[in-house]
Phi, psi and omega in degrees: 000128179291157178300136181069012177233139177228152178229129182240125179291130182300315181304332183286345182249357183299319181298320179293320179296318179299318181293316182294325180272352180067036182277149176295139180304337181280346180286125182276134178243125179230163179216139177290348181249145180271347180204158175254127180248130182229146174251129183259143178241143181295141178251123179257172179229154180217129182263144179230139169274114185294146180242145173277125179217128178073024180253127178250135177251113179253124186258154174293163181306135177075001178249156179197174180288128179239086185116200181249142174303139182246117178279115185279338175270099190282336181217135172249127183257135171249140180238131179170196179287151179299323180300317180286318181300322182293345180274353180250123185254340181203158176238122183232166178282158170284153176302136182202157174233126176255112188254156173069031182289124182230008177196161176298127185207168178247134183235150179259128180240135179283147178269149174291116189281062180296337182292341182289350176289345185236117188294340184266002184260139174238157185237148181287330178203145180260005179210164178229161178253136181232129178263127181249105178289125188231145177214159174279139183252141177240155183268138177222156176236131179233149177259122187236131175291150181257130176256170178237166178267008182285156176301146184296343180281347180265127180266125184232134176255128181255146177227104355279172180271347180226155176233162178257124178257127172258123186229160169250133180220152178300147184303321183285343180262339189300323183288344179257003183284131181227154182297332180293348178277356183243147174225129177245144185213153172237155176257125180279128180232147177292143174085009177213158179238017178229153178208147178282137179276131178239138175272110187259350178208130178195159181301143185295337182271358185263145174246130179277122182262316186205145173239127180232120350282164180281337177230152176233155175266156178215153178231127177269120181263118182260000000 
């Protein structure tokens, strides 16, 4: 037998064919060929780190994402010819919505089957598992001083000098939340004496709900 070529005698597989087709032993099976000849091609593999794309996480009331979604399937393998494998650059999820999330849980997401464009490619798995860390969120209000982007040599009086931030934070983080973790700032512009307050620094697990007031007045003292 030549390399990458195999030959199978037809009489040696007739019994298996009869069994697979459920044929009566009395049914005669014949073939015009005495053997089956096949040429084999090497199958290579290529690994991909799956990506979340087009996936929406909708949480139940008062719940939210606490941390980052964790993809538990770290590698998806494709097997096939090098020519076909080189045409695929990424493996992503199909668009999906996971609704009503109310606790930390693991969900199965289907992959976009880009490999099906190539008849010689096979995949190690057609879906991945994703863990969504979830916590109940509570509302808090903090008083935060407002800073400006002006040079320190310029003296500016703000009215008011502080704002009230209403935030949502995970229950386990709320007791450790402090005003020093937040920074509010305004940008000073020529020709106006008002500016919108922006929250420029805050903990990553916190959601800003409301700023009161949203704008402050300022006076530049020369």
